[in-house]
Coordinates of C-alpha atoms and ligand atoms in Angstrom, one line a residue:
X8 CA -148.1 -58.9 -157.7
X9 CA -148.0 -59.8 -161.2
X10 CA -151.2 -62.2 -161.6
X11 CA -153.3 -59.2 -163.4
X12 CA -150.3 -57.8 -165.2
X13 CA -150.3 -58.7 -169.1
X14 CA -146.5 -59.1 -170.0
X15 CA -144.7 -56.6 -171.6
X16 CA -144.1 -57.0 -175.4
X17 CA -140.3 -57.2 -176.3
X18 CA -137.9 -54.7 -177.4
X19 CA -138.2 -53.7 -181.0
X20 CA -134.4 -54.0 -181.4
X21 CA -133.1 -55.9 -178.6
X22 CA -136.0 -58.2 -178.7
X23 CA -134.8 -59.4 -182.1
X24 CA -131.7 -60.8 -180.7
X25 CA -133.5 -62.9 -178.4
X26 CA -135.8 -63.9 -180.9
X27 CA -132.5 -64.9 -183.1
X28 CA -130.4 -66.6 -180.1
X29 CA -133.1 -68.9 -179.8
X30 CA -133.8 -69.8 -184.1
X31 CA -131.7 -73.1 -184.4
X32 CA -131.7 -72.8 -188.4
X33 CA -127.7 -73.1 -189.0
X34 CA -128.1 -70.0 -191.8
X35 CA -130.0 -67.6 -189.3
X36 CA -128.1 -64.0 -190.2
X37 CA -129.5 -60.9 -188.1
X38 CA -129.8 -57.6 -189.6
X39 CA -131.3 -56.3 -186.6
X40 CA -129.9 -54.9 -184.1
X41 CA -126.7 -52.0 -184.5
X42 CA -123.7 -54.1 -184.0
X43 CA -120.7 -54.2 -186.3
X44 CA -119.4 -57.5 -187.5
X45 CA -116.9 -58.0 -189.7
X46 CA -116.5 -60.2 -193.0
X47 CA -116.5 -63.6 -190.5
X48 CA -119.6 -62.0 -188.8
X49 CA -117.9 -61.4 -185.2
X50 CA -118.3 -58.7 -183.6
X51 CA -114.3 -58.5 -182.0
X52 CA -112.5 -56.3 -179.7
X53 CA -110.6 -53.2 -181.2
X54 CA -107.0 -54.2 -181.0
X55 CA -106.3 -50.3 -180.0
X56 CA -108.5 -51.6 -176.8
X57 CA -107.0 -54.7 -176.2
X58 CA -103.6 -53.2 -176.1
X59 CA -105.4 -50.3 -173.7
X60 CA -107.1 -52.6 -171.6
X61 CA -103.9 -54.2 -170.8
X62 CA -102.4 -51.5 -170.1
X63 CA -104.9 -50.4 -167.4
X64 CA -104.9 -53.6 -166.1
X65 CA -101.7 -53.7 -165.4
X66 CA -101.5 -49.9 -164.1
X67 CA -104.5 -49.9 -162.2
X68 CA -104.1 -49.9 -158.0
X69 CA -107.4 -49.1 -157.3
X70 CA -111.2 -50.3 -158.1
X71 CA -112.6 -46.8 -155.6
X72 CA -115.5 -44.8 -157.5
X73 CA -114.9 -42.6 -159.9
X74 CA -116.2 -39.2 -159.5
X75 CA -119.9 -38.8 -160.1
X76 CA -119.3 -37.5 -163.5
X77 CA -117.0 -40.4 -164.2
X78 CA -113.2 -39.9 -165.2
X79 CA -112.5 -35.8 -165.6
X80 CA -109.8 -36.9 -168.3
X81 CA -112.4 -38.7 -169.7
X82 CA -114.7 -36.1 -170.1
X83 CA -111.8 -34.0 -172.1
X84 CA -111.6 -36.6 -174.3
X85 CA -114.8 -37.0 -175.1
X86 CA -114.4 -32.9 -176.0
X87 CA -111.9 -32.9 -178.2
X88 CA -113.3 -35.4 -180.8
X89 CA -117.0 -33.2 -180.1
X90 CA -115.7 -30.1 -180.5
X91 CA -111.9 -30.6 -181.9
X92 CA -108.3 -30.4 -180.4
X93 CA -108.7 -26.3 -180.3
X94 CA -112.4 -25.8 -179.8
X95 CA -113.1 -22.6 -178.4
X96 CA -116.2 -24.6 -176.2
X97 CA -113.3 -26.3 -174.6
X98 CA -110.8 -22.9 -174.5
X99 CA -113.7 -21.1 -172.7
X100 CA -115.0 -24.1 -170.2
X101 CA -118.8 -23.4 -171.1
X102 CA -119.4 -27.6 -172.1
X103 CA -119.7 -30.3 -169.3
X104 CA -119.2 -33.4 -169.8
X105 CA -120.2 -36.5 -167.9
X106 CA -119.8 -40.1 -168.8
X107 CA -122.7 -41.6 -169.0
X108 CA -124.0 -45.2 -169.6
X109 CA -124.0 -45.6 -173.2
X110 CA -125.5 -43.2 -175.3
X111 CA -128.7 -44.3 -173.9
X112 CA -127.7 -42.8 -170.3
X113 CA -126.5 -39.5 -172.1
X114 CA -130.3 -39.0 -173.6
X115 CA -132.0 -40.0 -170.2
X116 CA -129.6 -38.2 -168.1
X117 CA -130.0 -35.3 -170.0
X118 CA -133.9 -36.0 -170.5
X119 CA -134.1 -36.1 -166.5
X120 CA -132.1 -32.7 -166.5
X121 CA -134.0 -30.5 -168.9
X122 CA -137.3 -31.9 -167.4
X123 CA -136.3 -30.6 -164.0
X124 CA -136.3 -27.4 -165.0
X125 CA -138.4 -26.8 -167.9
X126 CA -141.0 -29.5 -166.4
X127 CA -143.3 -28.4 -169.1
X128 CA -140.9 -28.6 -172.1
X129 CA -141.8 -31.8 -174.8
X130 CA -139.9 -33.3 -177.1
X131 CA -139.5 -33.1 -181.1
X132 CA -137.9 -36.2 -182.8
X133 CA -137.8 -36.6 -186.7
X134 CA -140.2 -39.0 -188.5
X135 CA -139.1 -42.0 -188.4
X136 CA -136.5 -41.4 -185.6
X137 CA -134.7 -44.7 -183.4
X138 CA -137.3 -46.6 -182.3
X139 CA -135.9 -46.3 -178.5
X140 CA -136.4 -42.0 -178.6
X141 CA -139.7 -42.0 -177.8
X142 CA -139.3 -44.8 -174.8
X143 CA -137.0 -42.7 -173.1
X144 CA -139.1 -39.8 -173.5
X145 CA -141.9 -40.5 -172.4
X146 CA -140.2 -42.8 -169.4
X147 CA -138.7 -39.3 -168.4
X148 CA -142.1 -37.9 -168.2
X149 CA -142.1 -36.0 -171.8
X150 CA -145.1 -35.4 -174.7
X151 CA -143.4 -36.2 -177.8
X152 CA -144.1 -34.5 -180.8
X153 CA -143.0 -35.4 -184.5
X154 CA -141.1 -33.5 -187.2
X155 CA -140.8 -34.5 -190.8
X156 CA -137.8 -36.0 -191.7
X157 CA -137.8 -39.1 -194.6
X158 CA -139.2 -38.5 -197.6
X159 CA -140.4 -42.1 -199.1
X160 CA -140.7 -40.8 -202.5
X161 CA -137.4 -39.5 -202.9
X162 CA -135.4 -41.6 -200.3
X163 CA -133.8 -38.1 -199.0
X164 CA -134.8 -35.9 -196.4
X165 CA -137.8 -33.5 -196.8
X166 CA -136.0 -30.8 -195.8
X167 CA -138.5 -28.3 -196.2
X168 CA -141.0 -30.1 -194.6
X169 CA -138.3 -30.4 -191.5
X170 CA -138.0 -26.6 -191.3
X171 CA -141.3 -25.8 -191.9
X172 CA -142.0 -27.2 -188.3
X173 CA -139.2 -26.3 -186.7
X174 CA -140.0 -22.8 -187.5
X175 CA -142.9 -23.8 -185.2
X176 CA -141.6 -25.3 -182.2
X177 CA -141.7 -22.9 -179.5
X178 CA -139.2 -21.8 -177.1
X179 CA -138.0 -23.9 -174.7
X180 CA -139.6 -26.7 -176.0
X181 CA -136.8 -29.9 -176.8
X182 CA -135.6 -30.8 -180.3
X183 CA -134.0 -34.5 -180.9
X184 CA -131.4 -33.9 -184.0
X185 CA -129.4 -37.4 -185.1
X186 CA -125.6 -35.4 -185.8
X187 CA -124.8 -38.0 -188.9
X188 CA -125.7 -41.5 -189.9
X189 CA -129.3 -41.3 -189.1
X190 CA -131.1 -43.7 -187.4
X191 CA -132.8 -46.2 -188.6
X192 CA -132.7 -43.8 -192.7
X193 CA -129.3 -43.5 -192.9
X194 CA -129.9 -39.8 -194.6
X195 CA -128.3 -36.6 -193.3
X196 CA -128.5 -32.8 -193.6
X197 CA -125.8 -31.3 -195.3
X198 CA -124.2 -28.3 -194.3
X199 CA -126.3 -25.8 -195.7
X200 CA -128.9 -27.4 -194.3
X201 CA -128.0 -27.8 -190.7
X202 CA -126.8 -23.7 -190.9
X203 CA -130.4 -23.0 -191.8
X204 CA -131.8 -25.0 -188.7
X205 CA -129.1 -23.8 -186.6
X206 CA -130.7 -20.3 -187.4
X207 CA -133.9 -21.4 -186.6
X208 CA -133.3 -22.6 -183.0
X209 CA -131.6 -19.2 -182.4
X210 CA -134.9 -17.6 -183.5
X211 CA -137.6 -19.6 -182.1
X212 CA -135.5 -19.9 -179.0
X213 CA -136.2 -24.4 -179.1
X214 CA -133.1 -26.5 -177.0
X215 CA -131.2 -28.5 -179.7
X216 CA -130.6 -31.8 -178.0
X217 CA -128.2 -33.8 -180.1
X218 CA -127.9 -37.6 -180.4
X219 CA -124.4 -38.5 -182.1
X220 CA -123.5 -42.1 -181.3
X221 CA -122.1 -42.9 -184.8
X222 CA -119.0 -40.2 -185.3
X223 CA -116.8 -42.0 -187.8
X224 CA -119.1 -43.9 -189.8
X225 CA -120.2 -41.0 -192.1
X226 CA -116.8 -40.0 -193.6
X227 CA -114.2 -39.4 -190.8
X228 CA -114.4 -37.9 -187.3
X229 CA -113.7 -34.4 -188.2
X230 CA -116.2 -34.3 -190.8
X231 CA -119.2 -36.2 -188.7
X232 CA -119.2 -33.4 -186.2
X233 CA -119.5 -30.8 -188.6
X234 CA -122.9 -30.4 -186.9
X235 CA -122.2 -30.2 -183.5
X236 CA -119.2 -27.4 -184.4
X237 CA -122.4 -25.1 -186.2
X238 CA -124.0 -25.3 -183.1
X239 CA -121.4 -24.6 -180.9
X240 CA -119.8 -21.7 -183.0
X241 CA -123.5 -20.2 -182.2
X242 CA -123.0 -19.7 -178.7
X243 CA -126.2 -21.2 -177.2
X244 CA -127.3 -23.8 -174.9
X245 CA -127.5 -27.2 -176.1
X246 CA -126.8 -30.6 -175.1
X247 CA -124.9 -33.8 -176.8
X248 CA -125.2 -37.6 -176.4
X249 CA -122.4 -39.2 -177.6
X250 CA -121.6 -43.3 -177.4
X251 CA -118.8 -44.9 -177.5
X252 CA -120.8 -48.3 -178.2
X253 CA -120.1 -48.2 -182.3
X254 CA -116.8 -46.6 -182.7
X255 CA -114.8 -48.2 -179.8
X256 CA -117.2 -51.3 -180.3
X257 CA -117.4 -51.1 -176.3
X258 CA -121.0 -52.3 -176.6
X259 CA -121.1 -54.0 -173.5
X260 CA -119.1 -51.7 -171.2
X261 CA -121.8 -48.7 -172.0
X262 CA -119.5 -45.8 -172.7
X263 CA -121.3 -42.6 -173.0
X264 CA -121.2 -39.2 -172.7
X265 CA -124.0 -36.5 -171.9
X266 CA -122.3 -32.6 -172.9
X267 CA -124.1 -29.6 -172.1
X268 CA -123.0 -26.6 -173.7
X269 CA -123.7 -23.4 -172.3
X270 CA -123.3 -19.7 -173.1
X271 CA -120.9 -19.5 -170.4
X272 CA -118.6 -21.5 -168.0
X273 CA -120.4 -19.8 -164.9
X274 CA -123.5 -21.5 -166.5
X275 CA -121.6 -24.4 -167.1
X276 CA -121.1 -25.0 -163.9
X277 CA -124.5 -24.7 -162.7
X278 CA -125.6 -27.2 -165.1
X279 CA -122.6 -29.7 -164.0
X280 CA -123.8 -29.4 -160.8
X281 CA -127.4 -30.3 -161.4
X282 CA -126.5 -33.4 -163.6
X283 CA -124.3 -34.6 -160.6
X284 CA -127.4 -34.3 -158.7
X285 CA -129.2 -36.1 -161.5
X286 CA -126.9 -38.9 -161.9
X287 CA -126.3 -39.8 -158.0
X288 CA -130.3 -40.7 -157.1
X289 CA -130.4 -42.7 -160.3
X290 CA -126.8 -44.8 -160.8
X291 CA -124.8 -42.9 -158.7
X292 CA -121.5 -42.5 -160.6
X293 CA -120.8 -44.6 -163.8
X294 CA -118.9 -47.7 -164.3
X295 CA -115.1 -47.3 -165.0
X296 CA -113.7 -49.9 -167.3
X297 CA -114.7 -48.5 -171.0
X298 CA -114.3 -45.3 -169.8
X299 CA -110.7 -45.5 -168.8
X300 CA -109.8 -47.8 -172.3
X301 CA -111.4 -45.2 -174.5
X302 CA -109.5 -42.9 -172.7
X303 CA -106.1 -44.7 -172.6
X304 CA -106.8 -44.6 -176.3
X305 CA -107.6 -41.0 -176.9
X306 CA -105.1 -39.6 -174.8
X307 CA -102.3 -41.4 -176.3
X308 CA -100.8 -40.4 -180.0
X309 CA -100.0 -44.2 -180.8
X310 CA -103.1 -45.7 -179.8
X311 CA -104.9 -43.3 -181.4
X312 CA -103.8 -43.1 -184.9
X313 CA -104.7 -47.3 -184.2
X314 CA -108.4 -46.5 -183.6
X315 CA -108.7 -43.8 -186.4
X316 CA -107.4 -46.7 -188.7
X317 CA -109.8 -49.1 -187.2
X318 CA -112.8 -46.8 -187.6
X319 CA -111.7 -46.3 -191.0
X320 CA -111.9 -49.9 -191.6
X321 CA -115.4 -51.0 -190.2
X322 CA -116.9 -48.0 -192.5
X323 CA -115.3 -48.6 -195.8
X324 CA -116.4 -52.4 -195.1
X325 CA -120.2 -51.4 -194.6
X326 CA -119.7 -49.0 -197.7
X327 CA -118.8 -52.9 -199.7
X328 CA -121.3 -54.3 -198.1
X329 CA -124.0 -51.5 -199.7
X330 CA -122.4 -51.9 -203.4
X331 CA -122.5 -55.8 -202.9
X332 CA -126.0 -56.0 -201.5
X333 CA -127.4 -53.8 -204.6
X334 CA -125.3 -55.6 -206.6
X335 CA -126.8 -58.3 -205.7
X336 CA -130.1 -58.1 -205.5
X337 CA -130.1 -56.5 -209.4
X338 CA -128.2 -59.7 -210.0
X339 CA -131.0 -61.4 -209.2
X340 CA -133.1 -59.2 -211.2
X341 CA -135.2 -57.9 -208.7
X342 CA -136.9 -55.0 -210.5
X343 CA -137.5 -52.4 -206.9
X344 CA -134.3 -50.2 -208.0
X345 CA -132.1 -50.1 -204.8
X346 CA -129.5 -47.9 -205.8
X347 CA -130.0 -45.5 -203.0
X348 CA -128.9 -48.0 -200.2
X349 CA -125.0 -47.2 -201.6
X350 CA -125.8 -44.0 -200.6
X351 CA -127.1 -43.5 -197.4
X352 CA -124.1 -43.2 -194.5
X353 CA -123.6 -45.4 -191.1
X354 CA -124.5 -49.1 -190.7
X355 CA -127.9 -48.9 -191.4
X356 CA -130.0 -48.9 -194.6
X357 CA -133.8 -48.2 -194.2
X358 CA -134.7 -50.4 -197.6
X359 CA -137.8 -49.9 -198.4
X360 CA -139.0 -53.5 -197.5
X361 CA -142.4 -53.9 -196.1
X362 CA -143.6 -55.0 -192.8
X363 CA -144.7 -57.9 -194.3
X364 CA -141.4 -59.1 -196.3
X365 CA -139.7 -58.4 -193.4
X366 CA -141.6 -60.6 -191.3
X367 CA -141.7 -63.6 -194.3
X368 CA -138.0 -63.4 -194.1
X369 CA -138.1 -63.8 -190.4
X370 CA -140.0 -66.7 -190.5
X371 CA -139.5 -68.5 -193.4
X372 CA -135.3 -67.5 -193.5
X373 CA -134.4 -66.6 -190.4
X374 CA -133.4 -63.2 -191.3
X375 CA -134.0 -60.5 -189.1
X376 CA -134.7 -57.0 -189.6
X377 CA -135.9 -54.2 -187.4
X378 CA -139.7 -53.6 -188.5
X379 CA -140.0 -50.5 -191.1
X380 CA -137.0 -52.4 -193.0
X381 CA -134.2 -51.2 -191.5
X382 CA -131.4 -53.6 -192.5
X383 CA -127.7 -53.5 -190.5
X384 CA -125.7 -53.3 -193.5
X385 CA -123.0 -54.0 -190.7
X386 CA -124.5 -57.6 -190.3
X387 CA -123.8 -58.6 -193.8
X388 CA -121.1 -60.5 -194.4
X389 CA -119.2 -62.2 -198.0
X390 CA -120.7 -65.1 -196.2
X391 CA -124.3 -64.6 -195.9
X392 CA -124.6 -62.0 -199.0
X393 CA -126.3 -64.3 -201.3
X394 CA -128.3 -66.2 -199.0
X395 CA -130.1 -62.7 -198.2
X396 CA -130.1 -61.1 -201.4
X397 CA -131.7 -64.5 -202.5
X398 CA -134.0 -64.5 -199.6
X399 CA -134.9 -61.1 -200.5
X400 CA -135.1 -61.9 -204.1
X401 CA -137.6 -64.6 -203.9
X402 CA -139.7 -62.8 -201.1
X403 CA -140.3 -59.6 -203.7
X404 CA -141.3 -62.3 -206.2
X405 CA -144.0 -63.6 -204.2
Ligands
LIG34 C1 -129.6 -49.9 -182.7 O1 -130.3 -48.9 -183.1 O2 -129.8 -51.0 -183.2 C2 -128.6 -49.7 -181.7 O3 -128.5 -48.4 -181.3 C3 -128.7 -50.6 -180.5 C4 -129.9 -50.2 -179.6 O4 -129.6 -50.0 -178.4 O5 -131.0 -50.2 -180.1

């Protein structure tokens, strides 16, 4: 079967760890793919989830499916930290939640949805968006369009620009907003912003489709879903996919969660029961363990005042990690002016660095970084620092 098939070329991310996995050099560091380390560059278990995990397994009786939206408790859960404690999306029923594979599940699930029923409907993602969107897209049958997003010279957003397009999506067509910590720029709206393109998907009638897999890496969890709150206080239909991957660091248990939010709950409830249909012909119902930790955790006062702590922790050590890094690469007097990296929010840090420094410093240090130059400020380390910044250094030299 495969004799006339060319092989497939590997994952822009993922690929990069299996690229690094195999680099014997003892001073390899990858700043590739999204993963948190901390300062000894391991990438450990939340104690909050170690003291859940034992917990369920102690508790559990049973390994019967769950339901094929997963855990209904964990679908609150997942709720309250999108919409708060006494969001009125949760008072009146009209979000449902389903716990999907990772974050990456959420999009696909909900790309699968939409496309059922608006088969014609593309897809709008922001220039330079994560480079797995379009994939997904397009796997789910989609054309994708872009909107402007970075602006190069100024290292911000382009807002106008942004809005500008918006203003021409038309209706029923599928917009692809990153709620905080944008990946791979690490820029964000503020709020006045995201009011005024809250307005314009009321007007031109476009479905918001939000990716938030980073809530508590901007500044806290109430203020990272400032966003999603706009949206819901403005009573339309739009959907959510929300991980669990960074902020529980369940990586490997792919925790997820696909919301839709509808006018009402008797749409609600036509749209749960579609995604059930959705999710059964592709993984049938989603796997338990992370589900149930996360919500051991979020369900219980103790446990939870643990993880905000925890959360708090892995962000303010990326935020050292951006003041060291500039630090040290002015150290090193490297003219390119970097300041902006201490300012842009979540573990990543789109640098500026050209394709072809990034690939020198792939081959010639062993450093990896995603092509386009985003760096995973979460992969440095007080232990690597100067061996990249020198790395860095000496390739802007050449
Ligand atoms: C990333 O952007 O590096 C992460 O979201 C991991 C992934 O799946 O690509």
């Amino acid at each position: 079967m495969w004799k006339e098939i060319e092989a497939a070329p590997a994952d822009a991310i993922l690929g990069l760890t299996e690229a690094f996995k195999k680099d014997t050099n003892p001073q390899k560091v990858n700043l590739g793919v999204g993963v948190y380390k901390d300062d000894q560059g391991a990438t450990p278990i939340l104690s909050c989830i170690k003291k859940a995990e034992h917990r369920l397994v102690d508790e559990q009786s049973t390994k019967g499916y769950l339901p094929i939206p997963g855990d209904a408790a964990y679908g609150a859960s997942v709720q309250k930290l999108l919409f708060g404690e006494q969001g009125e999306v949760i008072q009146s029923k009209r979000a449902a939640t389903i716990h999907s594979p990772g974050g990456t599940g959420g999009l696909r699930v909900g790309a699968d949805l939409i496309k059922k029923f608006k088969p014609e409907a593309k897809i709008w993602v922001s220039t330079p968006t994560w480079a797995n969107h379009k994939g997904i897209f397009t796997a789910a049958g989609y054309a994708i369009e872009d909107y402007p997003y970075y602006d190069k010279a100024t290292q911000g957003v382009d807002f106008d620009a942004m809005l500008e397009t918006l203003k021409k999506v038309p209706a029923g067509d599928v917009v692809l907003l990153h709620v905080c910590c944008h990946n791979p720029t690490g820029v964000d709206l503020n709020a006045e912003q995201w009011d005024r393109v809250v307005e314009v998907a009321l007007v031109q009638g476009w479905l918001p489709f939000l990716d938030f897999a980073y809530q508590g890496f901007g500044d806290s969890m109430e203020a990272d879903r400032g966003a999603v709150e706009k949206f819901a206080a403005a009573g339309f239909d739009f959907l959510v996919a929300s991980s669990f991957s960074k902020n529980f660091a369940l990586y490997n248990e792919r925790t997820g969660a696909l919301t839709i939010v509808s006018p009402s709950a008797e749409e609600s409830a036509v749209a749960m029961s579609h995604v059930k249909k959705i999710i059964r012909v592709n993984y049938s119902n989603p796997p338990a363990h992370g589900g149930l930790a996360a919500r051991t955790v979020l369900s219980d006062e103790t446990l939870y005042e643990e993880w905000i702590g925890e959360v708090a922790g892995m962000r303010e050590r990326i935020k050292a990690m951006r003041r060291a890094f500039v630090d040290g690469l002015k150290q090193r007097g490297v003219e390119q002016d970097f300041s902006f990296i201490v300012d842009q929010r979540g573990m990543f840090s789109f640098s500026g660095l050209s394709d072809e420094v990034v690939a020198w410093l792939q081959t010639e240090r062993s450093i990896y970084i995603v092509e386009g130059g985003r760096i995973n400020v979460a992969g440095l380390t007080s232990g690597n620092m100067d061996y990249v910044c020198d790395a860095i250094a000496e390739a802007l030299r050449a």
